[in-house]
PDB file of C-alpha atoms in Angstrom:
ATOM      1  CA  MET C   1    -162.347  18.752  61.476  1.00 47.00           C
ATOM      2  CA  SER C   2    -159.712  16.053  61.977  1.00 50.00           C
ATOM      3  CA  ALA C   3    -160.599  12.747  63.491  1.00 53.00           C
ATOM      4  CA  VAL C   4    -159.318  11.870  66.938  1.00 50.00           C
ATOM      5  CA  PRO C   5    -156.684   9.132  66.633  1.00 56.00           C
ATOM      6  CA  SER C   6    -157.872   5.773  67.845  1.00 59.00           C
ATOM      7  CA  GLY C   7    -156.199   3.919  70.702  1.00 62.00           C
ATOM      8  CA  SER C   8    -154.618   1.475  68.274  1.00 69.00           C
ATOM      9  CA  ARG C   9    -153.252   4.350  66.193  1.00 66.00           C
ATOM     10  CA  LEU C  10    -151.725   5.948  69.303  1.00 58.00           C
ATOM     11  CA  ARG C  11    -150.167   2.633  70.311  1.00 72.00           C
ATOM     12  CA  ALA C  12    -148.724   2.178  66.823  1.00 74.00           C
ATOM     13  CA  ASP C  13    -147.255   5.685  66.924  1.00 76.00           C
ATOM     14  CA  ALA C  14    -145.768   4.962  70.350  1.00 76.00           C
ATOM     15  CA  ARG C  15    -144.185   1.745  69.073  1.00 84.00           C
ATOM     16  CA  ARG C  16    -142.709   3.553  66.072  1.00 86.00           C
ATOM     17  CA  ASN C  17    -141.304   6.265  68.327  1.00 85.00           C
ATOM     18  CA  SER C  18    -139.821   3.653  70.643  1.00 90.00           C
ATOM     19  CA  GLU C  19    -138.129   1.846  67.756  1.00 92.00           C
ATOM     20  CA  LYS C  20    -136.786   5.117  66.338  1.00 94.00           C
ATOM     21  CA  ILE C  21    -135.397   6.008  69.747  1.00 95.00           C
ATOM     22  CA  ARG C  22    -133.835   2.558  70.194  1.00 95.00           C
ATOM     23  CA  SER C  23    -132.205   2.728  66.783  1.00 95.00           C
ATOM     24  CA  ALA C  24    -130.902   6.234  67.412  1.00 96.00           C
ATOM     25  CA  ALA C  25    -129.599   5.225  70.846  1.00 96.00           C
ATOM     26  CA  ILE C  26    -127.732   2.217  69.466  1.00 96.00           C
ATOM     27  CA  GLY C  27    -126.060   4.421  66.874  1.00 95.00           C
ATOM     28  CA  ALA C  28    -125.152   7.142  69.367  1.00 95.00           C
ATOM     29  CA  PHE C  29    -124.011   4.804  72.139  1.00 96.00           C
ATOM     30  CA  HIS C  30    -121.993   2.724  69.687  1.00 93.00           C
ATOM     31  CA  GLY C  31    -120.097   5.755  68.476  1.00 90.00           C
ATOM     32  CA  GLN C  32    -119.779   7.806  71.648  1.00 94.00           C
ATOM     33  CA  GLY C  33    -120.541   5.611  74.650  1.00 96.00           C
ATOM     34  CA  LEU C  34    -123.411   5.574  77.101  1.00 97.00           C
ATOM     35  CA  THR C  35    -122.857   9.138  78.318  1.00 96.00           C
ATOM     36  CA  VAL C  36    -123.821  10.783  75.018  1.00 96.00           C
ATOM     37  CA  PRO C  37    -126.311  13.633  75.632  1.00 96.00           C
ATOM     38  CA  LEU C  38    -129.897  12.447  75.319  1.00 95.00           C
ATOM     39  CA  GLU C  39    -130.586  15.543  73.206  1.00 96.00           C
ATOM     40  CA  GLU C  40    -128.422  13.961  70.486  1.00 95.00           C
ATOM     41  CA  VAL C  41    -130.385  10.727  70.678  1.00 96.00           C
ATOM     42  CA  ALA C  42    -133.679  12.618  70.520  1.00 95.00           C
ATOM     43  CA  LYS C  43    -132.529  14.661  67.531  1.00 95.00           C
ATOM     44  CA  ALA C  44    -131.380  11.559  65.657  1.00 95.00           C
ATOM     45  CA  ALA C  45    -134.715   9.869  66.400  1.00 94.00           C
ATOM     46  CA  GLY C  46    -136.734  12.926  65.377  1.00 94.00           C
ATOM     47  CA  VAL C  47    -138.458  13.147  68.758  1.00 93.00           C
ATOM     48  CA  SER C  48    -138.238  15.358  71.836  1.00 92.00           C
ATOM     49  CA  LYS C  49    -136.117  14.519  74.863  1.00 94.00           C
ATOM     50  CA  ALA C  50    -139.373  14.318  76.814  1.00 94.00           C
ATOM     51  CA  THR C  51    -140.505  11.489  74.544  1.00 93.00           C
ATOM     52  CA  ILE C  52    -137.443   9.479  75.572  1.00 94.00           C
ATOM     53  CA  PHE C  53    -138.432   9.915  79.212  1.00 95.00           C
ATOM     54  CA  ASN C  54    -142.048   9.037  78.422  1.00 92.00           C
ATOM     55  CA  ARG C  55    -141.080   5.872  76.557  1.00 92.00           C
ATOM     56  CA  PHE C  56    -138.074   4.677  78.600  1.00 94.00           C
ATOM     57  CA  GLY C  57    -138.111   6.589  81.878  1.00 94.00           C
ATOM     58  CA  GLY C  58    -134.748   8.251  81.221  1.00 94.00           C
ATOM     59  CA  ARG C  59    -131.188   7.310  80.378  1.00 95.00           C
ATOM     60  CA  VAL C  60    -130.918   4.113  82.427  1.00 96.00           C
ATOM     61  CA  GLY C  61    -134.164   2.755  80.998  1.00 96.00           C
ATOM     62  CA  LEU C  62    -132.978   3.544  77.476  1.00 96.00           C
ATOM     63  CA  ILE C  63    -129.614   1.902  78.111  1.00 96.00           C
ATOM     64  CA  GLU C  64    -131.327  -1.216  79.420  1.00 96.00           C
ATOM     65  CA  ALA C  65    -133.507  -1.331  76.309  1.00 95.00           C
ATOM     66  CA  VAL C  66    -130.468  -1.597  74.015  1.00 96.00           C
ATOM     67  CA  ILE C  67    -127.532  -2.910  76.071  1.00 96.00           C
ATOM     68  CA  GLU C  68    -128.173  -6.560  75.205  1.00 94.00           C
ATOM     69  CA  GLU C  69    -127.886  -5.850  71.497  1.00 93.00           C
ATOM     70  CA  LEU C  70    -125.186  -3.227  71.931  1.00 94.00           C
ATOM     71  CA  VAL C  71    -122.714  -4.881  74.332  1.00 95.00           C
ATOM     72  CA  ALA C  72    -123.870  -8.028  76.114  1.00 96.00           C
ATOM     73  CA  SER C  73    -124.366 -10.252  73.076  1.00 96.00           C
ATOM     74  CA  GLU C  74    -120.897  -9.471  71.744  1.00 96.00           C
ATOM     75  CA  LEU C  75    -119.146  -9.833  75.096  1.00 97.00           C
ATOM     76  CA  PHE C  76    -120.899 -13.125  75.842  1.00 97.00           C
ATOM     77  CA  ALA C  77    -119.920 -14.406  72.376  1.00 97.00           C
ATOM     78  CA  VAL C  78    -116.276 -13.600  73.187  1.00 97.00           C
ATOM     79  CA  ILE C  79    -116.537 -15.489  76.479  1.00 97.00           C
ATOM     80  CA  ASP C  80    -118.195 -18.506  74.826  1.00 97.00           C
ATOM     81  CA  HIS C  81    -115.595 -18.597  72.052  1.00 98.00           C
ATOM     82  CA  ALA C  82    -112.743 -18.365  74.566  1.00 97.00           C
ATOM     83  CA  ARG C  83    -114.140 -21.304  76.519  1.00 96.00           C
ATOM     84  CA  ALA C  84    -114.216 -23.355  73.319  1.00 97.00           C
ATOM     85  CA  VAL C  85    -110.486 -22.876  72.597  1.00 97.00           C
ATOM     86  CA  ASP C  86    -108.697 -26.076  73.653  1.00 95.00           C
ATOM     87  CA  ASP C  87    -105.179 -24.749  74.154  1.00 95.00           C
ATOM     88  CA  VAL C  88    -105.105 -22.745  77.383  1.00 94.00           C
ATOM     89  CA  GLY C  89    -102.418 -20.348  76.190  1.00 93.00           C
ATOM     90  CA  GLU C  90    -104.292 -19.645  72.979  1.00 96.00           C
ATOM     91  CA  ARG C  91    -107.502 -19.284  75.008  1.00 96.00           C
ATOM     92  CA  ILE C  92    -106.176 -16.476  77.205  1.00 95.00           C
ATOM     93  CA  THR C  93    -104.490 -14.805  74.216  1.00 96.00           C
ATOM     94  CA  TYR C  94    -107.748 -14.825  72.291  1.00 97.00           C
ATOM     95  CA  TYR C  95    -109.739 -13.622  75.285  1.00 97.00           C
ATOM     96  CA  LEU C  96    -107.584 -10.638  76.153  1.00 97.00           C
ATOM     97  CA  THR C  97    -107.106  -9.680  72.506  1.00 97.00           C
ATOM     98  CA  ALA C  98    -110.853  -9.881  71.878  1.00 98.00           C
ATOM     99  CA  LEU C  99    -111.653  -7.836  74.998  1.00 97.00           C
ATOM    100  CA  ARG C 100    -109.252  -5.094  73.962  1.00 98.00           C
ATOM    101  CA  ASP C 101    -110.654  -5.149  70.434  1.00 98.00           C
ATOM    102  CA  LEU C 102    -114.163  -4.737  71.820  1.00 97.00           C
ATOM    103  CA  GLN C 103    -112.965  -1.863  73.995  1.00 97.00           C
ATOM    104  CA  TYR C 104    -111.444  -0.101  71.002  1.00 97.00           C
ATOM    105  CA  ARG C 105    -114.486  -0.552  68.760  1.00 95.00           C
ATOM    106  CA  GLN C 106    -117.239  -0.125  71.303  1.00 95.00           C
ATOM    107  CA  PRO C 107    -117.106   2.886  73.672  1.00 96.00           C
ATOM    108  CA  ALA C 108    -120.271   1.651  75.402  1.00 96.00           C
ATOM    109  CA  PHE C 109    -118.366  -1.432  76.570  1.00 97.00           C
ATOM    110  CA  ASN C 110    -115.920   0.818  78.409  1.00 97.00           C
ATOM    111  CA  ASP C 111    -118.811   2.541  80.181  1.00 97.00           C
ATOM    112  CA  VAL C 112    -120.053  -0.879  81.293  1.00 96.00           C
ATOM    113  CA  LEU C 113    -116.591  -1.824  82.579  1.00 96.00           C
ATOM    114  CA  LEU C 114    -116.342   1.468  84.442  1.00 97.00           C
ATOM    115  CA  GLN C 115    -119.809   0.890  85.948  1.00 96.00           C
ATOM    116  CA  THR C 116    -120.788   4.372  84.829  1.00 95.00           C
ATOM    117  CA  TYR C 117    -124.444   3.656  85.645  1.00 95.00           C
ATOM    118  CA  PRO C 118    -124.410   1.386  88.712  1.00 95.00           C
ATOM    119  CA  HIS C 119    -128.187   1.696  89.123  1.00 93.00           C
ATOM    120  CA  SER C 120    -128.657  -0.359  85.960  1.00 95.00           C
ATOM    121  CA  ARG C 121    -129.209  -3.977  86.945  1.00 94.00           C
ATOM    122  CA  GLN C 122    -128.381  -5.152  83.439  1.00 94.00           C
ATOM    123  CA  LEU C 123    -125.059  -3.333  83.358  1.00 95.00           C
ATOM    124  CA  MET C 124    -124.098  -4.752  86.718  1.00 96.00           C
ATOM    125  CA  GLU C 125    -125.105  -8.245  85.580  1.00 96.00           C
ATOM    126  CA  ILE C 126    -122.856  -7.900  82.525  1.00 96.00           C
ATOM    127  CA  CYS C 127    -120.030  -6.927  84.882  1.00 95.00           C
ATOM    128  CA  ARG C 128    -120.745  -9.947  87.076  1.00 96.00           C
ATOM    129  CA  VAL C 129    -120.645 -12.368  84.147  1.00 96.00           C
ATOM    130  CA  GLY C 130    -117.448 -10.785  82.879  1.00 96.00           C
ATOM    131  CA  SER C 131    -115.795 -11.025  86.304  1.00 96.00           C
ATOM    132  CA  GLU C 132    -116.699 -14.706  86.582  1.00 96.00           C
ATOM    133  CA  ALA C 133    -115.231 -15.362  83.140  1.00 96.00           C
ATOM    134  CA  ASN C 134    -112.035 -13.525  84.096  1.00 96.00           C
ATOM    135  CA  GLU C 135    -111.633 -15.648  87.225  1.00 96.00           C
ATOM    136  CA  GLU C 136    -112.341 -18.892  85.377  1.00 96.00           C
ATOM    137  CA  LEU C 137    -110.001 -18.222  82.445  1.00 96.00           C
ATOM    138  CA  VAL C 138    -107.163 -16.822  84.533  1.00 96.00           C
ATOM    139  CA  ALA C 139    -107.335 -19.756  86.968  1.00 95.00           C
ATOM    140  CA  ALA C 140    -107.132 -22.276  84.122  1.00 95.00           C
ATOM    141  CA  ALA C 141    -104.267 -20.394  82.459  1.00 95.00           C
ATOM    142  CA  ARG C 142    -102.276 -20.149  85.699  1.00 94.00           C
ATOM    143  CA  ALA C 143    -102.790 -23.849  86.409  1.00 93.00           C
ATOM    144  CA  SER C 144    -101.320 -24.639  82.987  1.00 93.00           C
ATOM    145  CA  ASP C 145     -98.414 -22.195  83.356  1.00 94.00           C
ATOM    146  CA  ALA C 146     -99.825 -20.165  80.465  1.00 94.00           C
ATOM    147  CA  LEU C 147     -99.750 -17.080  82.706  1.00 95.00           C
ATOM    148  CA  ARG C 148     -97.195 -15.842  85.195  1.00 94.00           C
ATOM    149  CA  PRO C 149     -97.985 -17.511  88.542  1.00 93.00           C
ATOM    150  CA  GLU C 150     -98.475 -14.184  90.313  1.00 95.00           C
ATOM    151  CA  PHE C 151    -100.919 -12.860  87.713  1.00 95.00           C
ATOM    152  CA  THR C 152    -104.480 -12.832  89.078  1.00 95.00           C
ATOM    153  CA  ALA C 153    -108.003 -12.153  87.849  1.00 95.00           C
ATOM    154  CA  ALA C 154    -107.798  -8.870  89.763  1.00 96.00           C
ATOM    155  CA  ASP C 155    -104.762  -7.953  87.671  1.00 96.00           C
ATOM    156  CA  LEU C 156    -106.685  -8.700  84.481  1.00 96.00           C
ATOM    157  CA  HIS C 157    -109.603  -6.629  85.719  1.00 96.00           C
ATOM    158  CA  ALA C 158    -107.280  -3.720  86.523  1.00 96.00           C
ATOM    159  CA  LEU C 159    -105.647  -3.882  83.093  1.00 96.00           C
ATOM    160  CA  VAL C 160    -108.998  -3.849  81.331  1.00 97.00           C
ATOM    161  CA  VAL C 161    -110.382  -1.024  83.493  1.00 97.00           C
ATOM    162  CA  ASP C 162    -107.205   1.038  83.057  1.00 97.00           C
ATOM    163  CA  ASN C 163    -107.580   0.611  79.321  1.00 97.00           C
ATOM    164  CA  ALA C 164    -111.233   1.686  79.535  1.00 97.00           C
ATOM    165  CA  LEU C 165    -110.223   4.853  81.376  1.00 97.00           C
ATOM    166  CA  ALA C 166    -107.505   5.631  78.844  1.00 97.00           C
ATOM    167  CA  LEU C 167    -109.847   5.142  75.880  1.00 97.00           C
ATOM    168  CA  LYS C 168    -112.680   7.118  77.447  1.00 95.00           C
ATOM    169  CA  HIS C 169    -110.708  10.063  78.788  1.00 95.00           C
ATOM    170  CA  GLY C 170    -107.436  10.039  76.841  1.00 94.00           C
ATOM    171  CA  LYS C 171    -106.391  10.454  73.249  1.00 93.00           C
ATOM    172  CA  ARG C 172    -107.480   7.512  71.109  1.00 93.00           C
ATOM    173  CA  PRO C 173    -104.364   5.826  69.654  1.00 96.00           C
ATOM    174  CA  PRO C 174    -104.104   4.649  66.038  1.00 97.00           C
ATOM    175  CA  ARG C 175    -105.256   1.060  65.680  1.00 97.00           C
ATOM    176  CA  ASP C 176    -101.809  -0.261  64.717  1.00 98.00           C
ATOM    177  CA  ASP C 177    -100.255   1.218  67.857  1.00 98.00           C
ATOM    178  CA  TYR C 178    -103.092  -0.122  69.981  1.00 98.00           C
ATOM    179  CA  ASP C 179    -102.708  -3.667  68.624  1.00 97.00           C
ATOM    180  CA  ARG C 180     -98.919  -3.539  69.079  1.00 97.00           C
ATOM    181  CA  ARG C 181     -99.416  -2.595  72.737  1.00 97.00           C
ATOM    182  CA  THR C 182    -101.809  -5.513  73.133  1.00 97.00           C
ATOM    183  CA  MET C 183     -98.965  -7.800  72.069  1.00 97.00           C
ATOM    184  CA  TYR C 184     -96.618  -6.150  74.575  1.00 96.00           C
ATOM    185  CA  LEU C 185     -99.191  -6.717  77.284  1.00 96.00           C
ATOM    186  CA  LEU C 186     -99.587 -10.369  76.390  1.00 96.00           C
ATOM    187  CA  ASP C 187     -95.832 -10.896  76.317  1.00 95.00           C
ATOM    188  CA  GLY C 188     -95.615  -9.439  79.818  1.00 95.00           C
ATOM    189  CA  ILE C 189     -98.151 -11.763  81.442  1.00 95.00           C
ATOM    190  CA  ARG C 190     -97.421 -15.054  79.700  1.00 93.00           C
ATOM    191  CA  GLY C 191     -96.086 -17.926  81.729  1.00 85.00           C
ATOM    192  CA  LEU C 192     -93.452 -20.535  80.921  1.00 71.00           C
ATOM    193  CA  SER C 193     -95.677 -22.771  78.806  1.00 64.00           C
ATOM    194  CA  SER C 194     -96.491 -19.969  76.360  1.00 57.00           C
ATOM    195  CA  ALA C 195     -93.360 -17.824  76.622  1.00 54.00           C
ATOM    196  CA  CYS C 196     -92.265 -18.996  73.193  1.00 45.00           C
ATOM    197  CA  GLY C 197     -95.791 -19.525  71.887  1.00 47.00           C
ATOM    198  CA  GLY C 198     -98.115 -17.604  69.642  1.00 44.00           C
ATOM    199  CA  GLY C 199     -99.847 -14.317  70.147  1.00 43.00           C
TER     200      GLY C 199
END
């Protein structure tokens, strides 16, 4: 006759299951984006799909449990680094290049940009912080003639979202082609003060 597990044993098992699910979700979301079937996450974690719902309440709860580690910390590091670059032209070049790099490497970032799960407060907060950074950096770059005078934060947002749609729903380009197109994009939006500058 087997002993009935104690409350502490059940709590420890629940914690282990939660950590296995989190780890599996990070791996799956990192490789395939936030829309990956939860069955794949459950299989990778060695649990049932029902356990994911029991532990996290469903997909949005699971996303919110990992999105800080998965996307927010890296995006916020990009924003902080951009703000620390003294030269305004170099700042906007770094920022856009780093955003596009993150989009290429991290499918989950594209799902955040596309607001795939608008009921997630954390995802919408990431979008808000990103939008504020776009406005701040574009305004500074325009004031210094590092960007074309007609180029706006809305234009930057559209370019990034269009890229997210292409990466999520189109054929993924080779990295060399992708980086070359980033340079074309930068050349097209630069203003007079950086027209002959770096990239």
